[in-house]
């Protein structure tokens, strides 16, 4: 009977356990003595019998130690088995307790799921954006390099300057340049446009990227201009979409802009670069290009031991050399160097993500506080049970372990629900924010996020389970159990008062944290409301935008480009339903910008001056609704051959360059070293077309007839304000001129304007959700503590009503208690919010972080919610029947 034998051994081990050493010594002595007796019985004298027994027995010391090890392992196994058995009993009992209290279980699990689910989701965002290593070899040594003008604005570099950097900078293992261009593929259907990254051959080796198939570019394939080799490297996504993942793609050809390009390689699926592209082409650099043509991005890999600060100092020295050698183009220009991590995720985004982490940490802490308050109330209701367990011999350690096990079981169930919530939220968050937040496309629920969720649940289980466990342990140590049994289950005043104070403290803490989150959400929400209401200087409603790129192979000169844009705008303006139409090289909020230096004709000063510039057609201002303030806008005569060079400027430029003067008729040189004067013919209103939060910048508008650009945006205003209705007409008119031109990014201008506010909108929405959850948790916690207090004071309330207390007095007393607790929390929350508000100042627009109206409004809302949460149990208390309450007690 094995089970009976195990039971007997377990019983003996518990009741008559002797030390392992004593047990082994006794057992060996017994066997040795038995061998001696056998030898004596064979006729040997006692001494010889003992010697023979020892000889036959072997090394007694080694045997003794081996037996002791066996005994210790046996005892460890017995203790482990006992511990596992007790743990299983505790877990099973915890599950029974949760099943027996469905209301408590549902509220606690919902609270934990909310806290753990949101914290896990936001940790996933922080992990993807900030913590996850960049997908490059030795990414900490990769840097981005810019040129900076005298006003410290960042610029790309020119081809000759980059060639000089590569020759003179010694702190880099390698430097690479990149740019981008649009390429089109014309097939049986509509022409398609793709973005091609154009890179020097050192680009992929510098990043440590090995192709999945084939190879990358060779040095002799990167020749300037039309002499560049017609080869292409495909991204993994393009390879899958266009070629179905065919491994024989290397060696085939792809028609780009009407020219066959040989496919030489395919990149791996994990390749990422901030400048997104569908395919990659070789870039040839020319030392004879203009040094003022800043259009190349530059990246570098530092040599081991070289810091970004040392690289910056070296680049500043190189730029100083170039400024002395080429003062006409490089004078006063510097350089800046930043690591890839700082370049990809800028300071504002880091601030937003860290702020969200702090906010979700507060929300998780609130969930812990609320569940701890629920467990404290439940522990008070279970005092009779705990007293019985203590009276039957359960030590305070055993009671504490049982309660902590219940807390951990509850937290693990909450973790399961929270991780499920995070798994549902992550795809939505990734799809909504991946276009606005760098690296958010990498967001997923992987082992790192799961590890955080489980770890957070275990930590929260210990945190919210500690308070009731400590309370129970104190009761079992101080003899409160016996008092409970003698008192028929009612706790002593001291124990009840201590538990009540602890619960009140937790409620105050919960309200304070809710106040902190609500203030943050109100500030962020107010900032976003002001941002989206900012005056952009144009009317986006009813305007359709579309991108068209003229390939240099078929439009090699300005004359052909100008003729195309003139004809397209003429055709669009004649389409029924189009109120006005134009083109521009930079559509508002399209993610780009162009800027250049200028100087005023007749002024001898050397002060550096720069302005944004736009190439536009005559109908551009009418299409956007930009007002003319002085002079005139462009007309068809400005595009005529040998027409005088003319510009229109924005009001901000007029105020800065010609304050108090009429700028119409003034002349400027456009670009450093310009020799042809451009005459100002008009002044228009300021616009915000790069970022909503930036103040309007000085802008120079050039006529597309005199300065045509290959990449242009069509802007067409619908007479009916129905922008999407013009999409078919825009495509039709473009293809009527050139059937091989793709028309892409066809969308209302309001969508571009909405996308530029995507990061602030996402921050506001997440903060709003946090604030709503925090408010709900605070109200539920306050309601729970007041309702529990009413239940515990049933006898007292019954006595007071029996002695003549009116229901209104009972209501006021209960509400006063709840609002008083909330008031303390509100005051603490206000103080904390005021002290911490400066940390979110960088993500606010038009709102002071210490805005008194916001603080007062949030405090009023939270106080009203606290009064409502207290009023519900107060009404229950006022309706008590004093006779029944006294009889039930």
PDB file of C-alpha atoms in Angstrom, residues 485-743:
ATOM      1  CA  UNK A 485     -14.187  35.075  18.669  1.00  0.00           C
ATOM      2  CA  UNK A 486     -15.280  36.396  22.049  1.00  0.00           C
ATOM      3  CA  UNK A 487     -17.004  39.365  20.392  1.00  0.00           C
ATOM      4  CA  UNK A 488     -18.974  37.292  17.942  1.00  0.00           C
ATOM      5  CA  UNK A 489     -17.010  38.456  14.948  1.00  0.00           C
ATOM      6  CA  UNK A 490     -16.757  42.227  15.613  1.00  0.00           C
ATOM      7  CA  UNK A 491     -13.270  43.693  15.591  1.00  0.00           C
ATOM      8  CA  UNK A 492     -11.942  45.844  18.339  1.00  0.00           C
ATOM      9  CA  UNK A 493     -11.931  49.559  17.962  1.00  0.00           C
ATOM     10  CA  UNK A 494      -8.208  49.735  17.514  1.00  0.00           C
ATOM     11  CA  UNK A 495      -8.095  47.207  14.689  1.00  0.00           C
ATOM     12  CA  UNK A 496     -11.094  48.690  12.920  1.00  0.00           C
ATOM     13  CA  UNK A 497      -9.737  52.196  13.322  1.00  0.00           C
ATOM     14  CA  UNK A 498      -6.343  51.196  11.955  1.00  0.00           C
ATOM     15  CA  UNK A 499      -7.878  49.502   8.937  1.00  0.00           C
ATOM     16  CA  UNK A 500     -10.160  52.481   8.355  1.00  0.00           C
ATOM     17  CA  UNK A 501      -7.271  54.908   8.442  1.00  0.00           C
ATOM     18  CA  UNK A 502      -5.348  52.786   5.975  1.00  0.00           C
ATOM     19  CA  UNK A 503      -8.306  52.627   3.595  1.00  0.00           C
ATOM     20  CA  UNK A 504      -8.851  56.371   3.885  1.00  0.00           C
ATOM     21  CA  UNK A 505      -5.179  56.973   3.095  1.00  0.00           C
ATOM     22  CA  UNK A 506      -5.443  54.816   0.007  1.00  0.00           C
ATOM     23  CA  UNK A 507      -8.522  56.707  -1.190  1.00  0.00           C
ATOM     24  CA  UNK A 508      -6.771  60.058  -0.685  1.00  0.00           C
ATOM     25  CA  UNK A 509      -3.804  58.760  -2.682  1.00  0.00           C
ATOM     26  CA  UNK A 510      -6.103  57.544  -5.460  1.00  0.00           C
ATOM     27  CA  UNK A 511      -7.874  60.905  -5.721  1.00  0.00           C
ATOM     28  CA  UNK A 512      -4.536  62.730  -5.710  1.00  0.00           C
ATOM     29  CA  UNK A 513      -3.207  60.640  -8.585  1.00  0.00           C
ATOM     30  CA  UNK A 514      -6.470  61.105 -10.469  1.00  0.00           C
ATOM     31  CA  UNK A 515      -6.093  64.847 -10.008  1.00  0.00           C
ATOM     32  CA  UNK A 516      -2.570  64.680 -11.420  1.00  0.00           C
ATOM     33  CA  UNK A 517      -3.699  62.745 -14.511  1.00  0.00           C
ATOM     34  CA  UNK A 518      -6.770  64.916 -15.050  1.00  0.00           C
ATOM     35  CA  UNK A 519      -4.707  68.109 -14.924  1.00  0.00           C
ATOM     36  CA  UNK A 520      -2.229  66.648 -17.421  1.00  0.00           C
ATOM     37  CA  UNK A 521      -5.046  65.550 -19.733  1.00  0.00           C
ATOM     38  CA  UNK A 522      -6.769  68.929 -19.484  1.00  0.00           C
ATOM     39  CA  UNK A 523      -3.539  70.779 -20.315  1.00  0.00           C
ATOM     40  CA  UNK A 524      -2.755  68.490 -23.259  1.00  0.00           C
ATOM     41  CA  UNK A 525      -6.354  68.642 -24.485  1.00  0.00           C
ATOM     42  CA  UNK A 526      -6.436  72.431 -24.239  1.00  0.00           C
ATOM     43  CA  UNK A 527      -3.131  72.601 -26.080  1.00  0.00           C
ATOM     44  CA  UNK A 528      -4.451  70.404 -28.896  1.00  0.00           C
ATOM     45  CA  UNK A 529      -7.676  72.432 -29.147  1.00  0.00           C
ATOM     46  CA  UNK A 530      -5.654  75.619 -29.609  1.00  0.00           C
ATOM     47  CA  UNK A 531      -3.334  73.919 -32.082  1.00  0.00           C
ATOM     48  CA  UNK A 532      -6.096  72.731 -34.406  1.00  0.00           C
ATOM     49  CA  UNK A 533      -7.804  76.150 -34.237  1.00  0.00           C
ATOM     50  CA  UNK A 534      -4.674  78.071 -35.154  1.00  0.00           C
ATOM     51  CA  UNK A 535      -5.027  80.337 -38.174  1.00  0.00           C
ATOM     52  CA  UNK A 536      -3.050  78.728 -41.010  1.00  0.00           C
ATOM     53  CA  UNK A 537      -3.550  81.689 -43.334  1.00  0.00           C
ATOM     54  CA  UNK A 538      -5.386  79.619 -45.953  1.00  0.00           C
ATOM     55  CA  UNK A 539      -8.669  77.706 -46.317  1.00  0.00           C
ATOM     56  CA  UNK A 540      -8.061  73.951 -46.539  1.00  0.00           C
ATOM     57  CA  UNK A 541     -11.721  72.955 -46.891  1.00  0.00           C
ATOM     58  CA  UNK A 542     -12.754  72.013 -50.416  1.00  0.00           C
ATOM     59  CA  UNK A 543      -9.153  71.791 -51.738  1.00  0.00           C
ATOM     60  CA  UNK A 544      -7.851  68.612 -53.397  1.00  0.00           C
ATOM     61  CA  UNK A 545      -4.127  67.913 -53.614  1.00  0.00           C
ATOM     62  CA  UNK A 546      -2.264  65.484 -55.877  1.00  0.00           C
ATOM     63  CA  UNK A 547       1.408  64.864 -56.569  1.00  0.00           C
ATOM     64  CA  UNK A 548       2.855  64.724 -60.072  1.00  0.00           C
ATOM     65  CA  UNK A 549       6.539  64.189 -60.891  1.00  0.00           C
ATOM     66  CA  UNK A 550       8.058  64.912 -64.315  1.00  0.00           C
ATOM     67  CA  UNK A 551      10.866  62.441 -65.110  1.00  0.00           C
ATOM     68  CA  UNK A 552      14.098  64.126 -66.132  1.00  0.00           C
ATOM     69  CA  UNK A 553      14.496  61.716 -69.069  1.00  0.00           C
ATOM     70  CA  UNK A 554      11.453  63.227 -70.831  1.00  0.00           C
ATOM     71  CA  UNK A 555      11.460  66.699 -69.247  1.00  0.00           C
ATOM     72  CA  UNK A 556      15.171  67.574 -69.170  1.00  0.00           C
ATOM     73  CA  UNK A 557      14.922  71.399 -69.217  1.00  0.00           C
ATOM     74  CA  UNK A 558      12.978  74.231 -67.620  1.00  0.00           C
ATOM     75  CA  UNK A 559      11.133  75.105 -70.807  1.00  0.00           C
ATOM     76  CA  UNK A 560       9.449  71.717 -71.093  1.00  0.00           C
ATOM     77  CA  UNK A 561       8.615  71.609 -67.401  1.00  0.00           C
ATOM     78  CA  UNK A 562       7.172  75.126 -67.426  1.00  0.00           C
ATOM     79  CA  UNK A 563       5.072  74.342 -70.502  1.00  0.00           C
ATOM     80  CA  UNK A 564       3.621  71.240 -68.839  1.00  0.00           C
ATOM     81  CA  UNK A 565       2.593  73.038 -65.620  1.00  0.00           C
ATOM     82  CA  UNK A 566       1.130  75.968 -67.560  1.00  0.00           C
ATOM     83  CA  UNK A 567      -0.946  73.661 -69.735  1.00  0.00           C
ATOM     84  CA  UNK A 568      -2.109  71.548 -66.768  1.00  0.00           C
ATOM     85  CA  UNK A 569      -3.295  74.526 -64.708  1.00  0.00           C
ATOM     86  CA  UNK A 570      -5.058  75.975 -67.778  1.00  0.00           C
ATOM     87  CA  UNK A 571      -6.908  72.698 -68.333  1.00  0.00           C
ATOM     88  CA  UNK A 572      -7.836  72.284 -64.666  1.00  0.00           C
ATOM     89  CA  UNK A 573      -9.151  75.846 -64.389  1.00  0.00           C
ATOM     90  CA  UNK A 574     -11.529  75.107 -67.284  1.00  0.00           C
ATOM     91  CA  UNK A 575     -12.975  71.948 -65.695  1.00  0.00           C
ATOM     92  CA  UNK A 576     -16.601  72.441 -64.545  1.00  0.00           C
ATOM     93  CA  UNK A 577     -16.763  72.436 -60.764  1.00  0.00           C
ATOM     94  CA  UNK A 578     -13.208  73.780 -60.291  1.00  0.00           C
ATOM     95  CA  UNK A 579     -13.216  77.240 -58.736  1.00  0.00           C
ATOM     96  CA  UNK A 580      -9.422  77.693 -58.957  1.00  0.00           C
ATOM     97  CA  UNK A 581      -6.377  75.539 -59.606  1.00  0.00           C
ATOM     98  CA  UNK A 582      -2.625  75.868 -59.286  1.00  0.00           C
ATOM     99  CA  UNK A 583       0.589  73.983 -58.626  1.00  0.00           C
ATOM    100  CA  UNK A 584       3.335  74.312 -56.015  1.00  0.00           C
ATOM    101  CA  UNK A 585       6.534  72.459 -55.271  1.00  0.00           C
ATOM    102  CA  UNK A 586       5.547  72.132 -51.557  1.00  0.00           C
ATOM    103  CA  UNK A 587       1.923  71.531 -50.643  1.00  0.00           C
ATOM    104  CA  UNK A 588       0.926  72.709 -47.171  1.00  0.00           C
ATOM    105  CA  UNK A 589       1.863  70.095 -44.544  1.00  0.00           C
ATOM    106  CA  UNK A 590       3.145  67.645 -47.170  1.00  0.00           C
ATOM    107  CA  UNK A 591       6.241  66.996 -45.078  1.00  0.00           C
ATOM    108  CA  UNK A 592       8.790  69.011 -47.034  1.00  0.00           C
ATOM    109  CA  UNK A 593      10.308  72.449 -47.138  1.00  0.00           C
ATOM    110  CA  UNK A 594      12.646  74.459 -49.359  1.00  0.00           C
ATOM    111  CA  UNK A 595      14.720  77.418 -48.169  1.00  0.00           C
ATOM    112  CA  UNK A 596      17.510  79.559 -49.545  1.00  0.00           C
ATOM    113  CA  UNK A 597      19.561  82.655 -48.913  1.00  0.00           C
ATOM    114  CA  UNK A 598      18.812  86.017 -50.439  1.00  0.00           C
ATOM    115  CA  UNK A 599      20.208  89.517 -50.389  1.00  0.00           C
ATOM    116  CA  UNK A 600      18.630  92.893 -51.042  1.00  0.00           C
ATOM    117  CA  UNK A 601      19.801  94.766 -54.100  1.00  0.00           C
ATOM    118  CA  UNK A 602      21.500  97.997 -53.097  1.00  0.00           C
ATOM    119  CA  UNK A 603      22.321  96.989 -49.547  1.00  0.00           C
ATOM    120  CA  UNK A 604      25.952  96.480 -48.661  1.00  0.00           C
ATOM    121  CA  UNK A 605      25.395  94.705 -45.336  1.00  0.00           C
ATOM    122  CA  UNK A 606      26.743  91.186 -44.858  1.00  0.00           C
ATOM    123  CA  UNK A 607      24.006  89.982 -42.489  1.00  0.00           C
ATOM    124  CA  UNK A 608      22.892  86.466 -43.331  1.00  0.00           C
ATOM    125  CA  UNK A 609      19.306  86.321 -44.581  1.00  0.00           C
ATOM    126  CA  UNK A 610      17.303  83.262 -45.582  1.00  0.00           C
ATOM    127  CA  UNK A 611      13.685  82.517 -46.382  1.00  0.00           C
ATOM    128  CA  UNK A 612      11.536  79.618 -47.419  1.00  0.00           C
ATOM    129  CA  UNK A 613      10.703  79.589 -51.088  1.00  0.00           C
ATOM    130  CA  UNK A 614       7.918  78.093 -53.174  1.00  0.00           C
ATOM    131  CA  UNK A 615       7.533  77.648 -56.934  1.00  0.00           C
ATOM    132  CA  UNK A 616       3.866  78.315 -57.744  1.00  0.00           C
ATOM    133  CA  UNK A 617       1.534  78.936 -60.660  1.00  0.00           C
ATOM    134  CA  UNK A 618      -0.709  82.021 -60.915  1.00  0.00           C
ATOM    135  CA  UNK A 619      -3.796  80.185 -59.600  1.00  0.00           C
ATOM    136  CA  UNK A 620      -2.152  78.930 -56.426  1.00  0.00           C
ATOM    137  CA  UNK A 621      -3.188  81.790 -54.118  1.00  0.00           C
ATOM    138  CA  UNK A 622      -6.799  81.698 -55.325  1.00  0.00           C
ATOM    139  CA  UNK A 623      -6.963  77.919 -54.853  1.00  0.00           C
ATOM    140  CA  UNK A 624      -5.822  78.194 -51.222  1.00  0.00           C
ATOM    141  CA  UNK A 625      -7.590  81.459 -50.451  1.00  0.00           C
ATOM    142  CA  UNK A 626      -4.397  83.315 -49.488  1.00  0.00           C
ATOM    143  CA  UNK A 627      -5.221  87.046 -49.501  1.00  0.00           C
ATOM    144  CA  UNK A 628      -3.328  89.593 -51.578  1.00  0.00           C
ATOM    145  CA  UNK A 629      -2.257  92.485 -49.324  1.00  0.00           C
ATOM    146  CA  UNK A 630      -0.331  94.714 -51.728  1.00  0.00           C
ATOM    147  CA  UNK A 631       0.605  94.804 -55.401  1.00  0.00           C
ATOM    148  CA  UNK A 632      -0.352  91.845 -57.577  1.00  0.00           C
ATOM    149  CA  UNK A 633       0.115  88.088 -57.895  1.00  0.00           C
ATOM    150  CA  UNK A 634       1.619  86.253 -60.863  1.00  0.00           C
ATOM    151  CA  UNK A 635      -0.051  86.251 -64.274  1.00  0.00           C
ATOM    152  CA  UNK A 636       0.580  84.531 -67.580  1.00  0.00           C
ATOM    153  CA  UNK A 637       2.867  87.338 -68.697  1.00  0.00           C
ATOM    154  CA  UNK A 638       5.362  86.419 -65.974  1.00  0.00           C
ATOM    155  CA  UNK A 639       5.903  83.049 -67.676  1.00  0.00           C
ATOM    156  CA  UNK A 640       6.657  84.564 -71.074  1.00  0.00           C
ATOM    157  CA  UNK A 641      10.106  84.159 -72.539  1.00  0.00           C
ATOM    158  CA  UNK A 642      12.491  86.949 -71.467  1.00  0.00           C
ATOM    159  CA  UNK A 643       9.930  88.339 -69.012  1.00  0.00           C
ATOM    160  CA  UNK A 644      11.435  90.196 -66.021  1.00  0.00           C
ATOM    161  CA  UNK A 645      12.161  87.958 -63.018  1.00  0.00           C
ATOM    162  CA  UNK A 646       9.434  88.551 -60.431  1.00  0.00           C
ATOM    163  CA  UNK A 647       8.627  87.305 -56.944  1.00  0.00           C
ATOM    164  CA  UNK A 648       5.745  87.612 -54.527  1.00  0.00           C
ATOM    165  CA  UNK A 649       6.625  87.650 -50.828  1.00  0.00           C
ATOM    166  CA  UNK A 650       4.802  86.876 -47.623  1.00  0.00           C
ATOM    167  CA  UNK A 651       3.937  89.571 -45.082  1.00  0.00           C
ATOM    168  CA  UNK A 652       6.458  88.179 -42.553  1.00  0.00           C
ATOM    169  CA  UNK A 653       9.262  88.776 -45.039  1.00  0.00           C
ATOM    170  CA  UNK A 654       8.032  92.262 -45.887  1.00  0.00           C
ATOM    171  CA  UNK A 655       7.918  93.192 -42.194  1.00  0.00           C
ATOM    172  CA  UNK A 656      11.392  91.805 -41.540  1.00  0.00           C
ATOM    173  CA  UNK A 657      13.254  93.069 -44.614  1.00  0.00           C
ATOM    174  CA  UNK A 658      11.417  96.325 -45.352  1.00  0.00           C
ATOM    175  CA  UNK A 659       9.797  97.411 -42.064  1.00  0.00           C
ATOM    176  CA  UNK A 660       7.661 100.497 -42.530  1.00  0.00           C
ATOM    177  CA  UNK A 661       8.347 100.551 -46.294  1.00  0.00           C
ATOM    178  CA  UNK A 662       6.512  99.458 -49.411  1.00  0.00           C
ATOM    179  CA  UNK A 663       8.324  96.323 -50.640  1.00  0.00           C
ATOM    180  CA  UNK A 664       6.616  96.371 -54.049  1.00  0.00           C
ATOM    181  CA  UNK A 665       9.220  97.346 -56.599  1.00  0.00           C
ATOM    182  CA  UNK A 666      12.144  96.352 -54.357  1.00  0.00           C
ATOM    183  CA  UNK A 667      14.644  93.862 -55.744  1.00  0.00           C
ATOM    184  CA  UNK A 668      16.502  90.895 -54.265  1.00  0.00           C
ATOM    185  CA  UNK A 669      19.190  88.478 -55.341  1.00  0.00           C
ATOM    186  CA  UNK A 670      17.925  84.935 -54.855  1.00  0.00           C
ATOM    187  CA  UNK A 671      20.568  82.515 -53.600  1.00  0.00           C
ATOM    188  CA  UNK A 672      24.087  83.217 -52.366  1.00  0.00           C
ATOM    189  CA  UNK A 673      26.109  84.942 -55.037  1.00  0.00           C
ATOM    190  CA  UNK A 674      23.077  85.669 -57.203  1.00  0.00           C
ATOM    191  CA  UNK A 675      23.600  88.199 -59.973  1.00  0.00           C
ATOM    192  CA  UNK A 676      20.129  88.447 -61.522  1.00  0.00           C
ATOM    193  CA  UNK A 677      17.739  90.721 -59.612  1.00  0.00           C
ATOM    194  CA  UNK A 678      14.202  89.569 -58.893  1.00  0.00           C
ATOM    195  CA  UNK A 679      11.554  92.257 -58.488  1.00  0.00           C
ATOM    196  CA  UNK A 680       8.913  92.107 -55.753  1.00  0.00           C
ATOM    197  CA  UNK A 681       5.512  92.581 -57.414  1.00  0.00           C
ATOM    198  CA  UNK A 682       3.198  91.683 -54.529  1.00  0.00           C
ATOM    199  CA  UNK A 683       2.739  90.854 -50.859  1.00  0.00           C
ATOM    200  CA  UNK A 684       0.374  88.103 -49.670  1.00  0.00           C
ATOM    201  CA  UNK A 685      -0.759  86.934 -46.256  1.00  0.00           C
ATOM    202  CA  UNK A 686       1.361  84.685 -44.068  1.00  0.00           C
ATOM    203  CA  UNK A 687       0.697  80.952 -44.025  1.00  0.00           C
ATOM    204  CA  UNK A 688       1.675  78.093 -41.739  1.00  0.00           C
ATOM    205  CA  UNK A 689       2.417  75.264 -44.146  1.00  0.00           C
ATOM    206  CA  UNK A 690       5.200  73.285 -42.406  1.00  0.00           C
ATOM    207  CA  UNK A 691       3.955  72.803 -38.841  1.00  0.00           C
ATOM    208  CA  UNK A 692       0.929  74.159 -37.011  1.00  0.00           C
ATOM    209  CA  UNK A 693       2.915  75.179 -33.956  1.00  0.00           C
ATOM    210  CA  UNK A 694       5.521  77.185 -35.900  1.00  0.00           C
ATOM    211  CA  UNK A 695       5.026  80.890 -36.379  1.00  0.00           C
ATOM    212  CA  UNK A 696       4.729  82.010 -40.032  1.00  0.00           C
ATOM    213  CA  UNK A 697       8.128  82.242 -41.709  1.00  0.00           C
ATOM    214  CA  UNK A 698       9.350  84.652 -44.397  1.00  0.00           C
ATOM    215  CA  UNK A 699       8.499  83.134 -47.780  1.00  0.00           C
ATOM    216  CA  UNK A 700       9.532  84.001 -51.338  1.00  0.00           C
ATOM    217  CA  UNK A 701       7.148  82.820 -54.047  1.00  0.00           C
ATOM    218  CA  UNK A 702       8.646  82.184 -57.478  1.00  0.00           C
ATOM    219  CA  UNK A 703       6.633  81.786 -60.658  1.00  0.00           C
ATOM    220  CA  UNK A 704       6.527  78.188 -61.912  1.00  0.00           C
ATOM    221  CA  UNK A 705       6.925  79.649 -65.396  1.00  0.00           C
ATOM    222  CA  UNK A 706      10.296  81.149 -64.451  1.00  0.00           C
ATOM    223  CA  UNK A 707      11.465  78.561 -61.883  1.00  0.00           C
ATOM    224  CA  UNK A 708       9.691  75.306 -62.788  1.00  0.00           C
ATOM    225  CA  UNK A 709      10.216  72.281 -60.577  1.00  0.00           C
ATOM    226  CA  UNK A 710      10.018  68.606 -61.486  1.00  0.00           C
ATOM    227  CA  UNK A 711       8.084  67.512 -58.399  1.00  0.00           C
ATOM    228  CA  UNK A 712       4.908  69.543 -58.026  1.00  0.00           C
ATOM    229  CA  UNK A 713       1.634  69.332 -56.154  1.00  0.00           C
ATOM    230  CA  UNK A 714      -1.653  70.157 -57.831  1.00  0.00           C
ATOM    231  CA  UNK A 715      -4.031  72.184 -55.633  1.00  0.00           C
ATOM    232  CA  UNK A 716      -7.583  72.527 -56.938  1.00  0.00           C
ATOM    233  CA  UNK A 717     -10.510  74.166 -55.137  1.00  0.00           C
ATOM    234  CA  UNK A 718     -13.945  72.671 -55.754  1.00  0.00           C
ATOM    235  CA  UNK A 719     -16.774  75.136 -56.339  1.00  0.00           C
ATOM    236  CA  UNK A 720     -19.002  72.929 -54.166  1.00  0.00           C
ATOM    237  CA  UNK A 721     -16.362  72.403 -51.434  1.00  0.00           C
ATOM    238  CA  UNK A 722     -16.462  68.676 -52.296  1.00  0.00           C
ATOM    239  CA  UNK A 723     -12.745  68.116 -52.793  1.00  0.00           C
ATOM    240  CA  UNK A 724     -12.856  64.329 -53.546  1.00  0.00           C
ATOM    241  CA  UNK A 725     -15.166  64.985 -56.506  1.00  0.00           C
ATOM    242  CA  UNK A 726     -12.230  66.537 -58.396  1.00  0.00           C
ATOM    243  CA  UNK A 727      -9.970  63.456 -58.207  1.00  0.00           C
ATOM    244  CA  UNK A 728     -11.086  61.937 -61.502  1.00  0.00           C
ATOM    245  CA  UNK A 729     -10.792  65.296 -63.286  1.00  0.00           C
ATOM    246  CA  UNK A 730      -7.204  65.835 -62.050  1.00  0.00           C
ATOM    247  CA  UNK A 731      -6.123  62.391 -63.271  1.00  0.00           C
ATOM    248  CA  UNK A 732      -7.918  62.873 -66.594  1.00  0.00           C
ATOM    249  CA  UNK A 733      -6.267  66.209 -67.341  1.00  0.00           C
ATOM    250  CA  UNK A 734      -2.772  65.007 -66.395  1.00  0.00           C
ATOM    251  CA  UNK A 735      -3.106  61.943 -68.624  1.00  0.00           C
ATOM    252  CA  UNK A 736      -4.526  64.059 -71.424  1.00  0.00           C
ATOM    253  CA  UNK A 737      -1.102  65.727 -71.582  1.00  0.00           C
ATOM    254  CA  UNK A 738       1.093  62.717 -70.754  1.00  0.00           C
ATOM    255  CA  UNK A 739      -0.380  59.224 -70.318  1.00  0.00           C
ATOM    256  CA  UNK A 740       2.802  57.914 -68.685  1.00  0.00           C
ATOM    257  CA  UNK A 741       2.698  60.202 -65.629  1.00  0.00           C
ATOM    258  CA  UNK A 742       1.465  58.644 -62.376  1.00  0.00           C
ATOM    259  CA  UNK A 743      -0.847  60.794 -60.241  1.00  0.00           C
TER     260      UNK A 743
END
